[in-house]
Amino acid sequence: MSGSARKLERTPEVAGQPELAFIAAMIGAAFTETDNERIIAIGLGQIPSTCRLAADIQQAVDIARSVKDRLKLVDEIWRTFNHYPSRPYE
């Protein structure tokens, strides 16, 4: 996945679950890409830009850019997204 990312084929396993396409694209990109933000951008390219997941990921990236201390980063991410269940697939 150098230069430009291709859209993943929407198989029944991925259709309706944008998080799977997002994660799969990032895993694939990580083999050739070294820039973390570029890897995330490639993942974001696989999901609708208007979905809640895309908005939350962008918000997390913005938080990461603004917080330099890793412990503070984890605290801020947790504070921002703690309204989601910790185990959504149970």
mmCIF file of N, CA and C in Angstrom:
data_model
loop_
_atom_site.group_PDB
_atom_site.id
_atom_site.type_symbol
_atom_site.label_atom_id
_atom_site.label_comp_id
_atom_site.label_asym_id
_atom_site.label_seq_id
_atom_site.Cartn_x
_atom_site.Cartn_y
_atom_site.Cartn_z
ATOM 1 N N MET A 1 0.818 -1.192 0.000
ATOM 2 C CA MET A 1 0.000 0.000 0.000
ATOM 3 C C MET A 1 0.852 1.241 0.000
ATOM 4 N N SER A 2 1.782 1.311 -0.821
ATOM 5 C CA SER A 2 2.570 2.535 -0.898
ATOM 6 C C SER A 2 1.724 3.627 -1.526
ATOM 7 N N GLY A 3 2.212 4.806 -1.586
ATOM 8 C CA GLY A 3 1.566 5.912 -2.267
ATOM 9 C C GLY A 3 0.075 6.077 -2.039
ATOM 10 N N SER A 4 -0.736 5.214 -2.638
ATOM 11 C CA SER A 4 -2.185 5.368 -2.501
ATOM 12 C C SER A 4 -2.801 4.067 -2.008
ATOM 13 N N ALA A 5 -3.798 4.196 -1.188
ATOM 14 C CA ALA A 5 -4.476 3.027 -0.631
ATOM 15 C C ALA A 5 -5.641 2.646 -1.538
ATOM 16 N N ARG A 6 -5.826 1.342 -1.696
ATOM 17 C CA ARG A 6 -6.976 0.854 -2.456
ATOM 18 C C ARG A 6 -8.105 0.552 -1.483
ATOM 19 N N LYS A 7 -9.323 0.696 -1.950
ATOM 20 C CA LYS A 7 -10.475 0.336 -1.131
ATOM 21 C C LYS A 7 -10.529 -1.184 -0.995
ATOM 22 N N LEU A 8 -10.808 -1.654 0.225
ATOM 23 C CA LEU A 8 -10.973 -3.070 0.457
ATOM 24 C C LEU A 8 -12.272 -3.537 -0.173
ATOM 25 N N GLU A 9 -12.270 -4.758 -0.678
ATOM 26 C CA GLU A 9 -13.501 -5.337 -1.189
ATOM 27 C C GLU A 9 -14.440 -5.561 -0.012
ATOM 28 N N ARG A 10 -15.687 -5.204 -0.158
ATOM 29 C CA ARG A 10 -16.649 -5.331 0.935
ATOM 30 C C ARG A 10 -17.217 -6.755 0.944
ATOM 31 N N THR A 11 -16.556 -7.626 1.665
ATOM 32 C CA THR A 11 -17.044 -8.991 1.823
ATOM 33 C C THR A 11 -18.129 -8.997 2.885
ATOM 34 N N PRO A 12 -18.937 -10.052 2.954
ATOM 35 C CA PRO A 12 -19.974 -10.096 3.991
ATOM 36 C C PRO A 12 -19.407 -9.950 5.399
ATOM 37 N N GLU A 13 -18.174 -10.401 5.613
ATOM 38 C CA GLU A 13 -17.562 -10.299 6.933
ATOM 39 C C GLU A 13 -17.228 -8.854 7.302
ATOM 40 N N VAL A 14 -16.996 -7.995 6.319
ATOM 41 C CA VAL A 14 -16.599 -6.608 6.563
ATOM 42 C C VAL A 14 -17.779 -5.655 6.403
ATOM 43 N N ALA A 15 -18.707 -5.967 5.518
ATOM 44 C CA ALA A 15 -19.839 -5.076 5.264
ATOM 45 C C ALA A 15 -20.608 -4.833 6.555
ATOM 46 N N GLY A 16 -20.887 -3.580 6.836
ATOM 47 C CA GLY A 16 -21.631 -3.222 8.039
ATOM 48 C C GLY A 16 -20.780 -3.152 9.288
ATOM 49 N N GLN A 17 -19.491 -3.416 9.163
ATOM 50 C CA GLN A 17 -18.582 -3.338 10.297
ATOM 51 C C GLN A 17 -17.363 -2.515 9.882
ATOM 52 N N PRO A 18 -17.515 -1.184 9.826
ATOM 53 C CA PRO A 18 -16.422 -0.347 9.316
ATOM 54 C C PRO A 18 -15.151 -0.475 10.137
ATOM 55 N N GLU A 19 -15.259 -0.824 11.412
ATOM 56 C CA GLU A 19 -14.058 -0.959 12.226
ATOM 57 C C GLU A 19 -13.149 -2.068 11.708
ATOM 58 N N LEU A 20 -13.721 -3.119 11.106
ATOM 59 C CA LEU A 20 -12.894 -4.197 10.558
ATOM 60 C C LEU A 20 -12.100 -3.723 9.343
ATOM 61 N N ALA A 21 -12.749 -2.972 8.472
ATOM 62 C CA ALA A 21 -12.060 -2.437 7.296
ATOM 63 C C ALA A 21 -10.977 -1.452 7.713
ATOM 64 N N PHE A 22 -11.285 -0.614 8.697
ATOM 65 C CA PHE A 22 -10.325 0.362 9.207
ATOM 66 C C PHE A 22 -9.084 -0.340 9.760
ATOM 67 N N ILE A 23 -9.289 -1.323 10.608
ATOM 68 C CA ILE A 23 -8.167 -2.032 11.234
ATOM 69 C C ILE A 23 -7.382 -2.830 10.205
ATOM 70 N N ALA A 24 -8.073 -3.520 9.308
ATOM 71 C CA ALA A 24 -7.385 -4.317 8.289
ATOM 72 C C ALA A 24 -6.502 -3.433 7.403
ATOM 73 N N ALA A 25 -7.015 -2.270 7.037
ATOM 74 C CA ALA A 25 -6.238 -1.357 6.195
ATOM 75 C C ALA A 25 -4.998 -0.857 6.925
ATOM 76 N N MET A 26 -5.140 -0.564 8.218
ATOM 77 C CA MET A 26 -3.983 -0.086 8.984
ATOM 78 C C MET A 26 -2.941 -1.194 9.145
ATOM 79 N N ILE A 27 -3.387 -2.412 9.384
ATOM 80 C CA ILE A 27 -2.434 -3.528 9.504
ATOM 81 C C ILE A 27 -1.674 -3.696 8.193
ATOM 82 N N GLY A 28 -2.390 -3.671 7.080
ATOM 83 C CA GLY A 28 -1.736 -3.801 5.776
ATOM 84 C C GLY A 28 -0.769 -2.661 5.507
ATOM 85 N N ALA A 29 -1.165 -1.459 5.848
ATOM 86 C CA ALA A 29 -0.323 -0.286 5.601
ATOM 87 C C ALA A 29 0.934 -0.307 6.461
ATOM 88 N N ALA A 30 0.836 -0.876 7.641
ATOM 89 C CA ALA A 30 1.973 -0.874 8.574
ATOM 90 C C ALA A 30 3.169 -1.668 8.053
ATOM 91 N N PHE A 31 2.950 -2.525 7.075
ATOM 92 C CA PHE A 31 4.066 -3.284 6.506
ATOM 93 C C PHE A 31 4.979 -2.422 5.645
ATOM 94 N N THR A 32 4.434 -1.338 5.088
ATOM 95 C CA THR A 32 5.244 -0.509 4.190
ATOM 96 C C THR A 32 5.327 0.950 4.618
ATOM 97 N N GLU A 33 4.479 1.363 5.512
ATOM 98 C CA GLU A 33 4.409 2.777 5.919
ATOM 99 C C GLU A 33 5.014 2.927 7.309
ATOM 100 N N THR A 34 5.782 3.993 7.517
ATOM 101 C CA THR A 34 6.392 4.226 8.829
ATOM 102 C C THR A 34 5.771 5.390 9.583
ATOM 103 N N ASP A 35 5.008 6.202 8.923
ATOM 104 C CA ASP A 35 4.374 7.369 9.543
ATOM 105 C C ASP A 35 3.038 6.951 10.150
ATOM 106 N N ASN A 36 2.932 7.024 11.483
ATOM 107 C CA ASN A 36 1.714 6.589 12.173
ATOM 108 C C ASN A 36 0.473 7.322 11.693
ATOM 109 N N GLU A 37 0.590 8.619 11.475
ATOM 110 C CA GLU A 37 -0.578 9.368 11.025
ATOM 111 C C GLU A 37 -0.987 8.967 9.610
ATOM 112 N N ARG A 38 -0.038 8.614 8.787
ATOM 113 C CA ARG A 38 -0.357 8.128 7.431
ATOM 114 C C ARG A 38 -1.065 6.779 7.505
ATOM 115 N N ILE A 39 -0.624 5.918 8.428
ATOM 116 C CA ILE A 39 -1.285 4.622 8.609
ATOM 117 C C ILE A 39 -2.741 4.837 9.018
ATOM 118 N N ILE A 40 -2.968 5.748 9.940
ATOM 119 C CA ILE A 40 -4.341 6.046 10.366
ATOM 120 C C ILE A 40 -5.145 6.626 9.207
ATOM 121 N N ALA A 41 -4.534 7.502 8.436
ATOM 122 C CA ALA A 41 -5.230 8.093 7.280
ATOM 123 C C ALA A 41 -5.637 7.014 6.283
ATOM 124 N N ILE A 42 -4.772 6.027 6.072
ATOM 125 C CA ILE A 42 -5.101 4.922 5.164
ATOM 126 C C ILE A 42 -6.295 4.142 5.713
ATOM 127 N N GLY A 43 -6.297 3.892 7.017
ATOM 128 C CA GLY A 43 -7.443 3.227 7.628
ATOM 129 C C GLY A 43 -8.714 4.045 7.482
ATOM 130 N N LEU A 44 -8.609 5.339 7.717
ATOM 131 C CA LEU A 44 -9.776 6.217 7.586
ATOM 132 C C LEU A 44 -10.310 6.234 6.162
ATOM 133 N N GLY A 45 -9.432 6.009 5.187
ATOM 134 C CA GLY A 45 -9.864 5.973 3.794
ATOM 135 C C GLY A 45 -10.781 4.805 3.476
ATOM 136 N N GLN A 46 -10.891 3.857 4.383
ATOM 137 C CA GLN A 46 -11.718 2.677 4.163
ATOM 138 C C GLN A 46 -13.110 2.784 4.771
ATOM 139 N N ILE A 47 -13.365 3.845 5.505
ATOM 140 C CA ILE A 47 -14.666 3.983 6.162
ATOM 141 C C ILE A 47 -15.298 5.311 5.754
ATOM 142 N N PRO A 48 -16.614 5.412 5.863
ATOM 143 C CA PRO A 48 -17.266 6.681 5.510
ATOM 144 C C PRO A 48 -16.755 7.822 6.394
ATOM 145 N N SER A 49 -16.425 8.917 5.793
ATOM 146 C CA SER A 49 -15.893 10.057 6.553
ATOM 147 C C SER A 49 -16.930 10.666 7.482
ATOM 148 N N THR A 50 -18.192 10.343 7.253
ATOM 149 C CA THR A 50 -19.261 10.908 8.074
ATOM 150 C C THR A 50 -19.690 9.994 9.222
ATOM 151 N N CYS A 51 -19.051 8.832 9.358
ATOM 152 C CA CYS A 51 -19.478 7.916 10.419
ATOM 153 C C CYS A 51 -18.869 8.315 11.765
ATOM 154 N N ARG A 52 -19.509 7.864 12.837
ATOM 155 C CA ARG A 52 -19.069 8.196 14.189
ATOM 156 C C ARG A 52 -17.647 7.688 14.447
ATOM 157 N N LEU A 53 -17.310 6.518 13.914
ATOM 158 C CA LEU A 53 -15.972 5.970 14.099
ATOM 159 C C LEU A 53 -14.916 6.919 13.539
ATOM 160 N N ALA A 54 -15.140 7.436 12.338
ATOM 161 C CA ALA A 54 -14.179 8.364 11.729
ATOM 162 C C ALA A 54 -14.022 9.622 12.577
ATOM 163 N N ALA A 55 -15.123 10.149 13.073
ATOM 164 C CA ALA A 55 -15.062 11.353 13.910
ATOM 165 C C ALA A 55 -14.299 11.083 15.201
ATOM 166 N N ASP A 56 -14.555 9.932 15.815
ATOM 167 C CA ASP A 56 -13.867 9.601 17.064
ATOM 168 C C ASP A 56 -12.373 9.361 16.849
ATOM 169 N N ILE A 57 -12.032 8.728 15.755
ATOM 170 C CA ILE A 57 -10.612 8.501 15.460
ATOM 171 C C ILE A 57 -9.912 9.830 15.232
ATOM 172 N N GLN A 58 -10.540 10.719 14.490
ATOM 173 C CA GLN A 58 -9.939 12.030 14.263
ATOM 174 C C GLN A 58 -9.784 12.790 15.566
ATOM 175 N N GLN A 59 -10.773 12.674 16.457
ATOM 176 C CA GLN A 59 -10.678 13.335 17.760
ATOM 177 C C GLN A 59 -9.516 12.752 18.568
ATOM 178 N N ALA A 60 -9.336 11.439 18.509
ATOM 179 C CA ALA A 60 -8.222 10.803 19.215
ATOM 180 C C ALA A 60 -6.880 11.255 18.648
ATOM 181 N N VAL A 61 -6.791 11.400 17.333
ATOM 182 C CA VAL A 61 -5.556 11.896 16.711
ATOM 183 C C VAL A 61 -5.285 13.326 17.176
ATOM 184 N N ASP A 62 -6.308 14.146 17.216
ATOM 185 C CA ASP A 62 -6.143 15.527 17.688
ATOM 186 C C ASP A 62 -5.654 15.563 19.131
ATOM 187 N N ILE A 63 -6.202 14.691 19.960
ATOM 188 C CA ILE A 63 -5.752 14.603 21.350
ATOM 189 C C ILE A 63 -4.285 14.197 21.390
ATOM 190 N N ALA A 64 -3.920 13.197 20.613
ATOM 191 C CA ALA A 64 -2.536 12.718 20.602
ATOM 192 C C ALA A 64 -1.566 13.814 20.158
ATOM 193 N N ARG A 65 -1.990 14.646 19.227
ATOM 194 C CA ARG A 65 -1.132 15.746 18.783
ATOM 195 C C ARG A 65 -0.940 16.795 19.872
ATOM 196 N N SER A 66 -1.933 16.954 20.722
ATOM 197 C CA SER A 66 -1.879 18.036 21.713
ATOM 198 C C SER A 66 -1.280 17.617 23.054
ATOM 199 N N VAL A 67 -1.200 16.323 23.329
ATOM 200 C CA VAL A 67 -0.700 15.833 24.614
ATOM 201 C C VAL A 67 0.605 15.083 24.362
ATOM 202 N N LYS A 68 1.685 15.550 24.968
ATOM 203 C CA LYS A 68 2.999 14.945 24.719
ATOM 204 C C LYS A 68 3.360 13.839 25.708
ATOM 205 N N ASP A 69 2.845 13.917 26.924
ATOM 206 C CA ASP A 69 3.133 12.908 27.936
ATOM 207 C C ASP A 69 2.226 11.692 27.714
ATOM 208 N N ARG A 70 2.801 10.500 27.637
ATOM 209 C CA ARG A 70 2.018 9.309 27.319
ATOM 210 C C ARG A 70 0.970 8.981 28.374
ATOM 211 N N LEU A 71 1.297 9.146 29.637
ATOM 212 C CA LEU A 71 0.310 8.866 30.682
ATOM 213 C C LEU A 71 -0.856 9.847 30.616
ATOM 214 N N LYS A 72 -0.545 11.116 30.355
ATOM 215 C CA LYS A 72 -1.607 12.112 30.198
ATOM 216 C C LYS A 72 -2.442 11.810 28.958
ATOM 217 N N LEU A 73 -1.785 11.307 27.907
ATOM 218 C CA LEU A 73 -2.497 10.940 26.683
ATOM 219 C C LEU A 73 -3.511 9.837 26.973
ATOM 220 N N VAL A 74 -3.082 8.796 27.674
ATOM 221 C CA VAL A 74 -3.995 7.702 28.014
ATOM 222 C C VAL A 74 -5.148 8.222 28.861
ATOM 223 N N ASP A 75 -4.853 9.063 29.840
ATOM 224 C CA ASP A 75 -5.905 9.636 30.685
ATOM 225 C C ASP A 75 -6.905 10.439 29.857
ATOM 226 N N GLU A 76 -6.413 11.246 28.941
ATOM 227 C CA GLU A 76 -7.294 12.092 28.128
ATOM 228 C C GLU A 76 -8.139 11.246 27.168
ATOM 229 N N ILE A 77 -7.527 10.237 26.557
ATOM 230 C CA ILE A 77 -8.287 9.343 25.668
ATOM 231 C C ILE A 77 -9.383 8.639 26.475
ATOM 232 N N TRP A 78 -9.035 8.127 27.648
ATOM 233 C CA TRP A 78 -10.021 7.439 28.480
ATOM 234 C C TRP A 78 -11.148 8.391 28.890
ATOM 235 N N ARG A 79 -10.791 9.595 29.310
ATOM 236 C CA ARG A 79 -11.800 10.568 29.729
ATOM 237 C C ARG A 79 -12.742 10.909 28.573
ATOM 238 N N THR A 80 -12.188 11.034 27.391
ATOM 239 C CA THR A 80 -12.978 11.421 26.226
ATOM 240 C C THR A 80 -13.915 10.312 25.755
ATOM 241 N N PHE A 81 -13.454 9.076 25.826
ATOM 242 C CA PHE A 81 -14.222 7.975 25.238
ATOM 243 C C PHE A 81 -14.746 6.964 26.257
ATOM 244 N N ASN A 82 -14.782 7.306 27.524
ATOM 245 C CA ASN A 82 -15.214 6.331 28.524
ATOM 246 C C ASN A 82 -16.715 6.055 28.503
ATOM 247 N N HIS A 83 -17.466 6.764 27.669
ATOM 248 C CA HIS A 83 -18.890 6.500 27.544
ATOM 249 C C HIS A 83 -19.177 5.256 26.698
ATOM 250 N N TYR A 84 -18.161 4.747 25.999
ATOM 251 C CA TYR A 84 -18.321 3.514 25.230
ATOM 252 C C TYR A 84 -18.116 2.312 26.146
ATOM 253 N N PRO A 85 -18.812 1.201 25.878
ATOM 254 C CA PRO A 85 -18.582 0.013 26.701
ATOM 255 C C PRO A 85 -17.170 -0.522 26.484
ATOM 256 N N SER A 86 -16.559 -1.049 27.527
ATOM 257 C CA SER A 86 -15.180 -1.535 27.402
ATOM 258 C C SER A 86 -15.119 -2.857 26.649
ATOM 259 N N ARG A 87 -16.220 -3.593 26.588
ATOM 260 C CA ARG A 87 -16.276 -4.865 25.862
ATOM 261 C C ARG A 87 -17.552 -4.885 25.004
ATOM 262 N N PRO A 88 -17.517 -4.206 23.884
ATOM 263 C CA PRO A 88 -18.763 -4.037 23.112
ATOM 264 C C PRO A 88 -19.280 -5.307 22.442
ATOM 265 N N TYR A 89 -18.467 -6.346 22.344
ATOM 266 C CA TYR A 89 -18.902 -7.539 21.580
ATOM 267 C C TYR A 89 -19.304 -8.692 22.480
ATOM 268 N N GLU A 90 -19.492 -8.452 23.751
ATOM 269 C CA GLU A 90 -19.929 -9.542 24.639
ATOM 270 C C GLU A 90 -21.421 -9.638 24.668
#
